[in-house]
mmCIF file of N, CA and C in Angstrom:
data_model
loop_
_atom_site.group_PDB
_atom_site.id
_atom_site.type_symbol
_atom_site.label_atom_id
_atom_site.label_comp_id
_atom_site.label_asym_id
_atom_site.label_seq_id
_atom_site.Cartn_x
_atom_site.Cartn_y
_atom_site.Cartn_z
ATOM 1 N N UNK A 1 60.419 -160.359 74.898
ATOM 2 C CA UNK A 1 60.680 -160.762 76.260
ATOM 3 C C UNK A 1 62.112 -160.378 76.618
ATOM 4 N N UNK A 2 62.276 -159.862 77.847
ATOM 5 C CA UNK A 2 63.609 -159.509 78.347
ATOM 6 C C UNK A 2 63.892 -160.388 79.562
ATOM 7 N N UNK A 3 65.105 -160.907 79.612
ATOM 8 C CA UNK A 3 65.506 -161.875 80.628
ATOM 9 C C UNK A 3 66.768 -161.370 81.330
ATOM 10 N N UNK A 4 66.816 -161.529 82.637
ATOM 11 C CA UNK A 4 68.002 -161.166 83.416
ATOM 12 C C UNK A 4 68.982 -162.331 83.351
ATOM 13 N N UNK A 5 70.182 -162.066 82.869
ATOM 14 C CA UNK A 5 71.222 -163.093 82.811
ATOM 15 C C UNK A 5 72.498 -162.516 83.407
ATOM 16 N N UNK A 6 72.878 -163.054 84.552
ATOM 17 C CA UNK A 6 74.151 -162.715 85.190
ATOM 18 C C UNK A 6 74.447 -161.219 85.237
ATOM 19 N N UNK A 7 73.485 -160.447 85.744
ATOM 20 C CA UNK A 7 73.751 -159.047 86.021
ATOM 21 C C UNK A 7 73.141 -158.041 85.075
ATOM 22 N N UNK A 8 72.453 -158.506 84.014
ATOM 23 C CA UNK A 8 71.853 -157.524 83.108
ATOM 24 C C UNK A 8 70.658 -158.099 82.370
ATOM 25 N N UNK A 9 69.763 -157.180 81.988
ATOM 26 C CA UNK A 9 68.617 -157.563 81.166
ATOM 27 C C UNK A 9 69.065 -157.744 79.728
ATOM 28 N N UNK A 10 68.560 -158.786 79.100
ATOM 29 C CA UNK A 10 68.881 -159.048 77.700
ATOM 30 C C UNK A 10 67.604 -159.435 76.964
ATOM 31 N N UNK A 11 67.594 -159.142 75.677
ATOM 32 C CA UNK A 11 66.498 -159.626 74.839
ATOM 33 C C UNK A 11 66.555 -161.154 74.831
ATOM 34 N N UNK A 12 65.417 -161.805 74.718
ATOM 35 C CA UNK A 12 65.373 -163.270 74.757
ATOM 36 C C UNK A 12 66.323 -163.890 73.734
ATOM 37 N N UNK A 13 66.419 -163.308 72.541
ATOM 38 C CA UNK A 13 67.304 -163.852 71.508
ATOM 39 C C UNK A 13 68.777 -163.706 71.859
ATOM 40 N N UNK A 14 69.085 -162.823 72.806
ATOM 41 C CA UNK A 14 70.465 -162.560 73.194
ATOM 42 C C UNK A 14 70.783 -163.087 74.601
ATOM 43 N N UNK A 15 69.822 -163.731 75.235
ATOM 44 C CA UNK A 15 70.010 -164.250 76.601
ATOM 45 C C UNK A 15 70.730 -165.593 76.498
ATOM 46 N N UNK A 16 71.959 -165.637 76.953
ATOM 47 C CA UNK A 16 72.785 -166.834 76.805
ATOM 48 C C UNK A 16 73.390 -167.266 78.142
ATOM 49 N N UNK A 17 73.439 -168.575 78.322
ATOM 50 C CA UNK A 17 74.139 -169.186 79.442
ATOM 51 C C UNK A 17 75.191 -170.093 78.825
ATOM 52 N N UNK A 18 76.387 -170.076 79.359
ATOM 53 C CA UNK A 18 77.483 -170.875 78.821
ATOM 54 C C UNK A 18 77.170 -172.371 78.882
ATOM 55 N N UNK A 19 77.636 -173.104 77.886
ATOM 56 C CA UNK A 19 77.495 -174.560 77.905
ATOM 57 C C UNK A 19 78.360 -175.174 79.007
ATOM 58 N N UNK A 20 79.232 -174.390 79.608
ATOM 59 C CA UNK A 20 80.060 -174.862 80.717
ATOM 60 C C UNK A 20 79.479 -174.487 82.078
ATOM 61 N N UNK A 21 78.257 -173.928 82.092
ATOM 62 C CA UNK A 21 77.616 -173.613 83.363
ATOM 63 C C UNK A 21 77.329 -174.917 84.099
ATOM 64 N N UNK A 22 77.712 -174.974 85.355
ATOM 65 C CA UNK A 22 77.563 -176.191 86.149
ATOM 66 C C UNK A 22 76.105 -176.619 86.301
ATOM 67 N N UNK A 23 75.183 -175.665 86.208
ATOM 68 C CA UNK A 23 73.769 -176.010 86.244
ATOM 69 C C UNK A 23 73.380 -176.860 85.051
ATOM 70 N N UNK A 24 74.013 -176.619 83.921
ATOM 71 C CA UNK A 24 73.738 -177.380 82.701
ATOM 72 C C UNK A 24 74.525 -178.685 82.658
ATOM 73 N N UNK A 25 75.799 -178.642 83.012
ATOM 74 C CA UNK A 25 76.641 -179.828 82.834
ATOM 75 C C UNK A 25 76.395 -180.913 83.872
ATOM 76 N N UNK A 26 76.133 -180.520 85.124
ATOM 77 C CA UNK A 26 75.938 -181.542 86.156
ATOM 78 C C UNK A 26 74.694 -181.299 87.020
ATOM 79 N N UNK A 27 73.853 -180.362 86.637
ATOM 80 C CA UNK A 27 72.635 -180.093 87.400
ATOM 81 C C UNK A 27 72.886 -179.388 88.722
ATOM 82 N N UNK A 28 73.986 -178.649 88.805
ATOM 83 C CA UNK A 28 74.372 -177.969 90.036
ATOM 84 C C UNK A 28 73.676 -176.614 90.105
ATOM 85 N N UNK A 29 72.422 -176.637 90.517
ATOM 86 C CA UNK A 29 71.671 -175.393 90.596
ATOM 87 C C UNK A 29 70.311 -175.621 91.223
ATOM 88 N N UNK A 30 69.624 -174.530 91.437
ATOM 89 C CA UNK A 30 68.300 -174.552 92.055
ATOM 90 C C UNK A 30 67.423 -173.548 91.338
ATOM 91 N N UNK A 31 66.116 -173.664 91.558
ATOM 92 C CA UNK A 31 65.212 -172.679 90.963
ATOM 93 C C UNK A 31 64.009 -172.485 91.870
ATOM 94 N N UNK A 32 63.391 -171.348 91.697
ATOM 95 C CA UNK A 32 62.108 -171.026 92.316
ATOM 96 C C UNK A 32 61.197 -170.502 91.215
ATOM 97 N N UNK A 33 59.932 -170.843 91.299
ATOM 98 C CA UNK A 33 58.936 -170.327 90.364
ATOM 99 C C UNK A 33 57.948 -169.490 91.162
ATOM 100 N N UNK A 34 57.765 -168.243 90.742
ATOM 101 C CA UNK A 34 56.977 -167.271 91.492
ATOM 102 C C UNK A 34 55.836 -166.767 90.620
ATOM 103 N N UNK A 35 54.637 -166.798 91.152
ATOM 104 C CA UNK A 35 53.478 -166.242 90.454
ATOM 105 C C UNK A 35 53.547 -164.725 90.536
ATOM 106 N N UNK A 36 53.186 -164.054 89.435
ATOM 107 C CA UNK A 36 53.054 -162.598 89.457
ATOM 108 C C UNK A 36 51.648 -162.232 89.015
ATOM 109 N N UNK A 37 51.113 -161.180 89.606
ATOM 110 C CA UNK A 37 49.798 -160.675 89.232
ATOM 111 C C UNK A 37 49.877 -159.156 89.185
ATOM 112 N N UNK A 38 49.582 -158.609 88.015
ATOM 113 C CA UNK A 38 49.604 -157.158 87.830
ATOM 114 C C UNK A 38 50.911 -156.532 88.309
ATOM 115 N N UNK A 39 52.023 -157.178 87.980
ATOM 116 C CA UNK A 39 53.332 -156.628 88.297
ATOM 117 C C UNK A 39 53.798 -156.846 89.722
ATOM 118 N N UNK A 40 53.094 -157.677 90.477
ATOM 119 C CA UNK A 40 53.488 -157.942 91.860
ATOM 120 C C UNK A 40 53.788 -159.434 92.023
ATOM 121 N N UNK A 41 54.973 -159.754 92.545
ATOM 122 C CA UNK A 41 55.285 -161.168 92.793
ATOM 123 C C UNK A 41 54.584 -161.660 94.061
ATOM 124 N N UNK A 42 54.145 -162.903 94.039
ATOM 125 C CA UNK A 42 53.470 -163.488 95.194
ATOM 126 C C UNK A 42 54.509 -164.142 96.116
ATOM 127 N N UNK A 43 54.507 -163.738 97.379
ATOM 128 C CA UNK A 43 55.338 -164.348 98.431
ATOM 129 C C UNK A 43 56.820 -164.382 98.048
ATOM 130 N N UNK A 44 57.316 -163.292 97.464
ATOM 131 C CA UNK A 44 58.713 -163.278 97.004
ATOM 132 C C UNK A 44 59.695 -163.501 98.148
ATOM 133 N N UNK A 45 59.456 -162.892 99.298
ATOM 134 C CA UNK A 45 60.377 -163.065 100.417
ATOM 135 C C UNK A 45 60.497 -164.539 100.796
ATOM 136 N N UNK A 46 59.384 -165.247 100.863
ATOM 137 C CA UNK A 46 59.430 -166.678 101.198
ATOM 138 C C UNK A 46 60.166 -167.476 100.128
ATOM 139 N N UNK A 47 59.940 -167.130 98.857
ATOM 140 C CA UNK A 47 60.646 -167.820 97.774
ATOM 141 C C UNK A 47 62.156 -167.576 97.860
ATOM 142 N N UNK A 48 62.543 -166.338 98.160
ATOM 143 C CA UNK A 48 63.971 -166.027 98.241
ATOM 144 C C UNK A 48 64.619 -166.684 99.457
ATOM 145 N N UNK A 49 63.888 -166.777 100.561
ATOM 146 C CA UNK A 49 64.418 -167.488 101.727
ATOM 147 C C UNK A 49 64.651 -168.958 101.392
ATOM 148 N N UNK A 50 63.717 -169.555 100.643
ATOM 149 C CA UNK A 50 63.885 -170.955 100.244
ATOM 150 C C UNK A 50 65.025 -171.107 99.243
ATOM 151 N N UNK A 51 65.185 -170.136 98.343
ATOM 152 C CA UNK A 51 66.305 -170.158 97.397
ATOM 153 C C UNK A 51 67.628 -170.167 98.164
ATOM 154 N N UNK A 52 67.755 -169.300 99.159
ATOM 155 C CA UNK A 52 68.984 -169.226 99.960
ATOM 156 C C UNK A 52 69.208 -170.517 100.739
ATOM 157 N N UNK A 53 68.146 -171.055 101.316
ATOM 158 C CA UNK A 53 68.256 -172.309 102.073
ATOM 159 C C UNK A 53 68.688 -173.458 101.155
ATOM 160 N N UNK A 54 68.129 -173.515 99.968
ATOM 161 C CA UNK A 54 68.498 -174.557 99.010
ATOM 162 C C UNK A 54 69.940 -174.401 98.560
ATOM 163 N N UNK A 55 70.381 -173.152 98.355
ATOM 164 C CA UNK A 55 71.775 -172.908 97.960
ATOM 165 C C UNK A 55 72.722 -173.421 99.048
ATOM 166 N N UNK A 56 72.401 -173.100 100.296
ATOM 167 C CA UNK A 56 73.232 -173.589 101.402
ATOM 168 C C UNK A 56 73.264 -175.117 101.408
ATOM 169 N N UNK A 57 72.129 -175.733 101.150
ATOM 170 C CA UNK A 57 72.055 -177.195 101.144
ATOM 171 C C UNK A 57 72.931 -177.827 100.077
ATOM 172 N N UNK A 58 73.128 -177.140 98.967
ATOM 173 C CA UNK A 58 73.999 -177.650 97.899
ATOM 174 C C UNK A 58 75.440 -177.190 98.048
ATOM 175 N N UNK A 59 75.689 -176.350 99.033
ATOM 176 C CA UNK A 59 77.034 -175.812 99.211
ATOM 177 C C UNK A 59 77.362 -174.711 98.223
ATOM 178 N N UNK A 60 76.325 -174.133 97.583
ATOM 179 C CA UNK A 60 76.533 -172.986 96.696
ATOM 180 C C UNK A 60 76.731 -171.739 97.553
ATOM 181 N N UNK A 61 77.439 -170.740 97.033
ATOM 182 C CA UNK A 61 77.538 -169.481 97.770
ATOM 183 C C UNK A 61 76.142 -168.901 98.006
ATOM 184 N N UNK A 62 75.968 -168.276 99.142
ATOM 185 C CA UNK A 62 74.674 -167.655 99.456
ATOM 186 C C UNK A 62 74.339 -166.623 98.383
ATOM 187 N N UNK A 63 73.146 -166.678 97.800
ATOM 188 C CA UNK A 63 72.801 -165.670 96.798
ATOM 189 C C UNK A 63 72.665 -164.293 97.429
ATOM 190 N N UNK A 64 73.027 -163.271 96.677
ATOM 191 C CA UNK A 64 72.826 -161.890 97.104
ATOM 192 C C UNK A 64 71.345 -161.583 96.876
ATOM 193 N N UNK A 65 70.551 -161.673 97.928
ATOM 194 C CA UNK A 65 69.106 -161.543 97.774
ATOM 195 C C UNK A 65 68.689 -160.152 97.318
ATOM 196 N N UNK A 66 69.481 -159.123 97.619
ATOM 197 C CA UNK A 66 69.182 -157.792 97.090
ATOM 198 C C UNK A 66 69.325 -157.790 95.572
ATOM 199 N N UNK A 67 70.371 -158.448 95.066
ATOM 200 C CA UNK A 67 70.543 -158.541 93.608
ATOM 201 C C UNK A 67 69.413 -159.346 92.983
ATOM 202 N N UNK A 68 69.019 -160.444 93.626
ATOM 203 C CA UNK A 68 67.929 -161.257 93.077
ATOM 204 C C UNK A 68 66.641 -160.432 93.038
ATOM 205 N N UNK A 69 66.380 -159.650 94.079
ATOM 206 C CA UNK A 69 65.188 -158.770 94.081
ATOM 207 C C UNK A 69 65.268 -157.739 92.953
ATOM 208 N N UNK A 70 66.450 -157.137 92.771
ATOM 209 C CA UNK A 70 66.619 -156.166 91.669
ATOM 210 C C UNK A 70 66.355 -156.843 90.328
ATOM 211 N N UNK A 71 66.847 -158.053 90.177
ATOM 212 C CA UNK A 71 66.627 -158.794 88.932
ATOM 213 C C UNK A 71 65.140 -159.064 88.729
ATOM 214 N N UNK A 72 64.464 -159.480 89.776
ATOM 215 C CA UNK A 72 63.023 -159.747 89.682
ATOM 216 C C UNK A 72 62.261 -158.479 89.318
ATOM 217 N N UNK A 73 62.581 -157.374 89.995
ATOM 218 C CA UNK A 73 61.914 -156.099 89.708
ATOM 219 C C UNK A 73 62.144 -155.675 88.261
ATOM 220 N N UNK A 74 63.383 -155.809 87.787
ATOM 221 C CA UNK A 74 63.708 -155.409 86.411
ATOM 222 C C UNK A 74 62.964 -156.259 85.402
ATOM 223 N N UNK A 75 62.882 -157.561 85.650
ATOM 224 C CA UNK A 75 62.205 -158.467 84.719
ATOM 225 C C UNK A 75 60.700 -158.193 84.708
ATOM 226 N N UNK A 76 60.120 -157.964 85.883
ATOM 227 C CA UNK A 76 58.686 -157.660 85.953
ATOM 228 C C UNK A 76 58.386 -156.357 85.226
ATOM 229 N N UNK A 77 59.224 -155.341 85.436
ATOM 230 C CA UNK A 77 59.016 -154.056 84.770
ATOM 231 C C UNK A 77 59.173 -154.182 83.248
ATOM 232 N N UNK A 78 60.124 -154.990 82.809
ATOM 233 C CA UNK A 78 60.401 -155.130 81.375
ATOM 234 C C UNK A 78 59.389 -156.011 80.653
ATOM 235 N N UNK A 79 58.630 -156.812 81.400
ATOM 236 C CA UNK A 79 57.689 -157.758 80.794
ATOM 237 C C UNK A 79 56.321 -157.648 81.457
ATOM 238 N N UNK A 80 55.612 -156.526 81.247
ATOM 239 C CA UNK A 80 54.321 -156.364 81.919
ATOM 240 C C UNK A 80 53.357 -157.487 81.533
ATOM 241 N N UNK A 81 52.717 -158.060 82.536
ATOM 242 C CA UNK A 81 51.765 -159.149 82.294
ATOM 243 C C UNK A 81 50.723 -159.133 83.405
ATOM 244 N N UNK A 82 49.452 -159.280 83.051
ATOM 245 C CA UNK A 82 48.426 -159.333 84.092
ATOM 246 C C UNK A 82 48.621 -160.529 85.026
ATOM 247 N N UNK A 83 49.067 -161.654 84.453
ATOM 248 C CA UNK A 83 49.321 -162.857 85.232
ATOM 249 C C UNK A 83 50.558 -163.522 84.646
ATOM 250 N N UNK A 84 51.536 -163.838 85.499
ATOM 251 C CA UNK A 84 52.777 -164.395 84.976
ATOM 252 C C UNK A 84 53.387 -165.452 85.869
ATOM 253 N N UNK A 85 54.363 -166.132 85.294
ATOM 254 C CA UNK A 85 55.157 -167.134 86.007
ATOM 255 C C UNK A 85 56.613 -166.717 85.872
ATOM 256 N N UNK A 86 57.230 -166.366 87.004
ATOM 257 C CA UNK A 86 58.619 -165.925 86.996
ATOM 258 C C UNK A 86 59.501 -167.060 87.501
ATOM 259 N N UNK A 87 60.546 -167.330 86.748
ATOM 260 C CA UNK A 87 61.476 -168.419 87.097
ATOM 261 C C UNK A 87 62.813 -167.808 87.503
ATOM 262 N N UNK A 88 63.256 -168.095 88.724
ATOM 263 C CA UNK A 88 64.556 -167.659 89.240
ATOM 264 C C UNK A 88 65.454 -168.894 89.256
ATOM 265 N N UNK A 89 66.540 -168.861 88.498
ATOM 266 C CA UNK A 89 67.462 -169.998 88.419
ATOM 267 C C UNK A 89 68.829 -169.553 88.911
ATOM 268 N N UNK A 90 69.390 -170.308 89.836
ATOM 269 C CA UNK A 90 70.674 -169.978 90.463
ATOM 270 C C UNK A 90 71.561 -171.210 90.337
ATOM 271 N N UNK A 91 72.728 -171.053 89.692
ATOM 272 C CA UNK A 91 73.570 -172.209 89.389
ATOM 273 C C UNK A 91 74.985 -172.056 89.932
ATOM 274 N N UNK A 92 75.753 -173.126 89.815
ATOM 275 C CA UNK A 92 77.152 -173.109 90.217
ATOM 276 C C UNK A 92 78.030 -172.265 89.322
ATOM 277 N N UNK A 93 77.497 -171.772 88.215
ATOM 278 C CA UNK A 93 78.254 -170.908 87.311
ATOM 279 C C UNK A 93 79.198 -171.687 86.416
ATOM 280 N N UNK A 94 79.984 -170.961 85.648
ATOM 281 C CA UNK A 94 80.923 -171.587 84.720
ATOM 282 C C UNK A 94 81.955 -172.385 85.512
ATOM 283 N N UNK A 95 82.100 -173.650 85.136
ATOM 284 C CA UNK A 95 82.965 -174.571 85.875
ATOM 285 C C UNK A 95 83.595 -175.552 84.896
ATOM 286 N N UNK A 96 84.675 -176.212 85.325
ATOM 287 C CA UNK A 96 85.248 -177.244 84.466
ATOM 288 C C UNK A 96 84.281 -178.420 84.361
ATOM 289 N N UNK A 97 84.418 -179.196 83.310
ATOM 290 C CA UNK A 97 83.596 -180.397 83.199
ATOM 291 C C UNK A 97 83.944 -181.326 84.350
ATOM 292 N N UNK A 98 82.940 -181.898 84.965
ATOM 293 C CA UNK A 98 83.152 -182.751 86.129
ATOM 294 C C UNK A 98 82.525 -182.130 87.360
ATOM 295 N N UNK A 99 82.888 -182.660 88.506
ATOM 296 C CA UNK A 99 82.230 -182.264 89.748
ATOM 297 C C UNK A 99 82.754 -180.980 90.372
ATOM 298 N N UNK A 100 83.993 -180.587 90.057
ATOM 299 C CA UNK A 100 84.566 -179.397 90.682
ATOM 300 C C UNK A 100 83.888 -178.131 90.190
ATOM 301 N N UNK A 101 83.643 -177.200 91.120
ATOM 302 C CA UNK A 101 83.078 -175.906 90.755
ATOM 303 C C UNK A 101 84.198 -174.972 90.310
ATOM 304 N N UNK A 102 83.815 -174.045 89.450
ATOM 305 C CA UNK A 102 84.766 -173.040 88.989
ATOM 306 C C UNK A 102 84.930 -171.925 90.003
ATOM 307 N N UNK A 103 85.702 -170.927 89.625
ATOM 308 C CA UNK A 103 85.993 -169.812 90.525
ATOM 309 C C UNK A 103 85.320 -168.509 90.088
ATOM 310 N N UNK A 104 84.531 -168.544 89.009
ATOM 311 C CA UNK A 104 83.896 -167.329 88.496
ATOM 312 C C UNK A 104 82.654 -166.921 89.274
ATOM 313 N N UNK A 105 82.180 -167.771 90.162
ATOM 314 C CA UNK A 105 80.986 -167.448 90.935
ATOM 315 C C UNK A 105 79.733 -168.011 90.306
ATOM 316 N N UNK A 106 78.637 -167.903 91.021
ATOM 317 C CA UNK A 106 77.378 -168.504 90.575
ATOM 318 C C UNK A 106 76.743 -167.756 89.415
ATOM 319 N N UNK A 107 75.781 -168.418 88.788
ATOM 320 C CA UNK A 107 75.001 -167.808 87.712
ATOM 321 C C UNK A 107 73.589 -167.520 88.192
ATOM 322 N N UNK A 108 72.992 -166.454 87.658
ATOM 323 C CA UNK A 108 71.622 -166.079 88.012
ATOM 324 C C UNK A 108 70.855 -165.728 86.749
ATOM 325 N N UNK A 109 69.734 -166.398 86.554
ATOM 326 C CA UNK A 109 68.846 -166.111 85.427
ATOM 327 C C UNK A 109 67.440 -165.914 85.993
ATOM 328 N N UNK A 110 66.783 -164.831 85.568
ATOM 329 C CA UNK A 110 65.397 -164.582 85.960
ATOM 330 C C UNK A 110 64.604 -164.289 84.693
ATOM 331 N N UNK A 111 63.542 -165.054 84.488
ATOM 332 C CA UNK A 111 62.697 -164.889 83.303
ATOM 333 C C UNK A 111 61.235 -164.875 83.737
ATOM 334 N N UNK A 112 60.397 -164.229 82.942
ATOM 335 C CA UNK A 112 58.974 -164.123 83.250
ATOM 336 C C UNK A 112 58.172 -164.367 81.987
ATOM 337 N N UNK A 113 57.220 -165.264 82.069
ATOM 338 C CA UNK A 113 56.321 -165.520 80.952
ATOM 339 C C UNK A 113 54.886 -165.302 81.374
ATOM 340 N N UNK A 114 54.096 -164.784 80.464
ATOM 341 C CA UNK A 114 52.685 -164.561 80.750
ATOM 342 C C UNK A 114 51.947 -165.892 80.710
ATOM 343 N N UNK A 115 50.974 -166.064 81.595
ATOM 344 C CA UNK A 115 50.155 -167.273 81.621
ATOM 345 C C UNK A 115 48.684 -166.881 81.585
ATOM 346 N N UNK A 116 47.866 -167.822 81.171
ATOM 347 C CA UNK A 116 46.418 -167.610 81.139
ATOM 348 C C UNK A 116 45.817 -168.030 82.474
ATOM 349 N N UNK A 117 44.805 -167.313 82.886
ATOM 350 C CA UNK A 117 44.099 -167.662 84.117
ATOM 351 C C UNK A 117 43.339 -168.960 83.904
ATOM 352 N N UNK A 118 43.436 -169.832 84.876
ATOM 353 C CA UNK A 118 42.695 -171.089 84.812
ATOM 354 C C UNK A 118 41.252 -170.854 85.239
ATOM 355 N N UNK A 119 40.345 -171.697 84.757
ATOM 356 C CA UNK A 119 38.938 -171.536 85.158
ATOM 357 C C UNK A 119 38.775 -171.688 86.670
ATOM 358 N N UNK A 120 37.797 -170.955 87.219
ATOM 359 C CA UNK A 120 37.544 -171.022 88.650
ATOM 360 C C UNK A 120 36.891 -172.337 89.051
ATOM 361 N N UNK A 121 36.174 -172.965 88.131
ATOM 362 C CA UNK A 121 35.474 -174.210 88.447
ATOM 363 C C UNK A 121 35.730 -175.234 87.358
ATOM 364 N N UNK A 122 35.384 -176.450 87.675
ATOM 365 C CA UNK A 122 35.506 -177.531 86.703
ATOM 366 C C UNK A 122 34.444 -178.588 87.025
ATOM 367 N N UNK A 123 34.189 -179.437 86.080
ATOM 368 C CA UNK A 123 33.231 -180.526 86.291
ATOM 369 C C UNK A 123 33.977 -181.772 86.735
ATOM 370 N N UNK A 124 33.374 -182.492 87.672
ATOM 371 C CA UNK A 124 33.981 -183.720 88.179
ATOM 372 C C UNK A 124 32.952 -184.820 88.110
ATOM 373 N N UNK A 125 33.379 -185.985 87.677
ATOM 374 C CA UNK A 125 32.503 -187.165 87.669
ATOM 375 C C UNK A 125 33.122 -188.191 88.592
ATOM 376 N N UNK A 126 32.341 -188.741 89.479
ATOM 377 C CA UNK A 126 32.851 -189.793 90.358
ATOM 378 C C UNK A 126 32.201 -191.108 89.979
ATOM 379 N N UNK A 127 32.944 -192.172 90.195
ATOM 380 C CA UNK A 127 32.445 -193.514 89.876
ATOM 381 C C UNK A 127 32.592 -194.365 91.134
ATOM 382 N N UNK A 128 31.567 -195.140 91.467
ATOM 383 C CA UNK A 128 31.680 -195.972 92.680
ATOM 384 C C UNK A 128 32.756 -197.044 92.523
#
């Protein structure tokens, strides 16, 4: 598996986020989960619009949506899957411990894992 971490694709064993990332230390971050099918993300534009809106709501810098799209494309290409779940995580980046944000800028991680298709039907029992 190859994962996009702050500007580049990395092997999963080499994909690292600092322990000082504000997303880890104080939960200063947001994420979107996007379904992929045969290398195509579902409703990516809507997900990215919501990512940007959520960033504004937290006072995070507006994400560079072109970069996020490039990251998504690179991750999808590097991890072919008939059906997948792509996670886009955007954080406050490396910051001092506490509430203040750092000056290094936000963090971006994009990962994709293959998932199994769920059954089309199921059995249901109702009780009065």
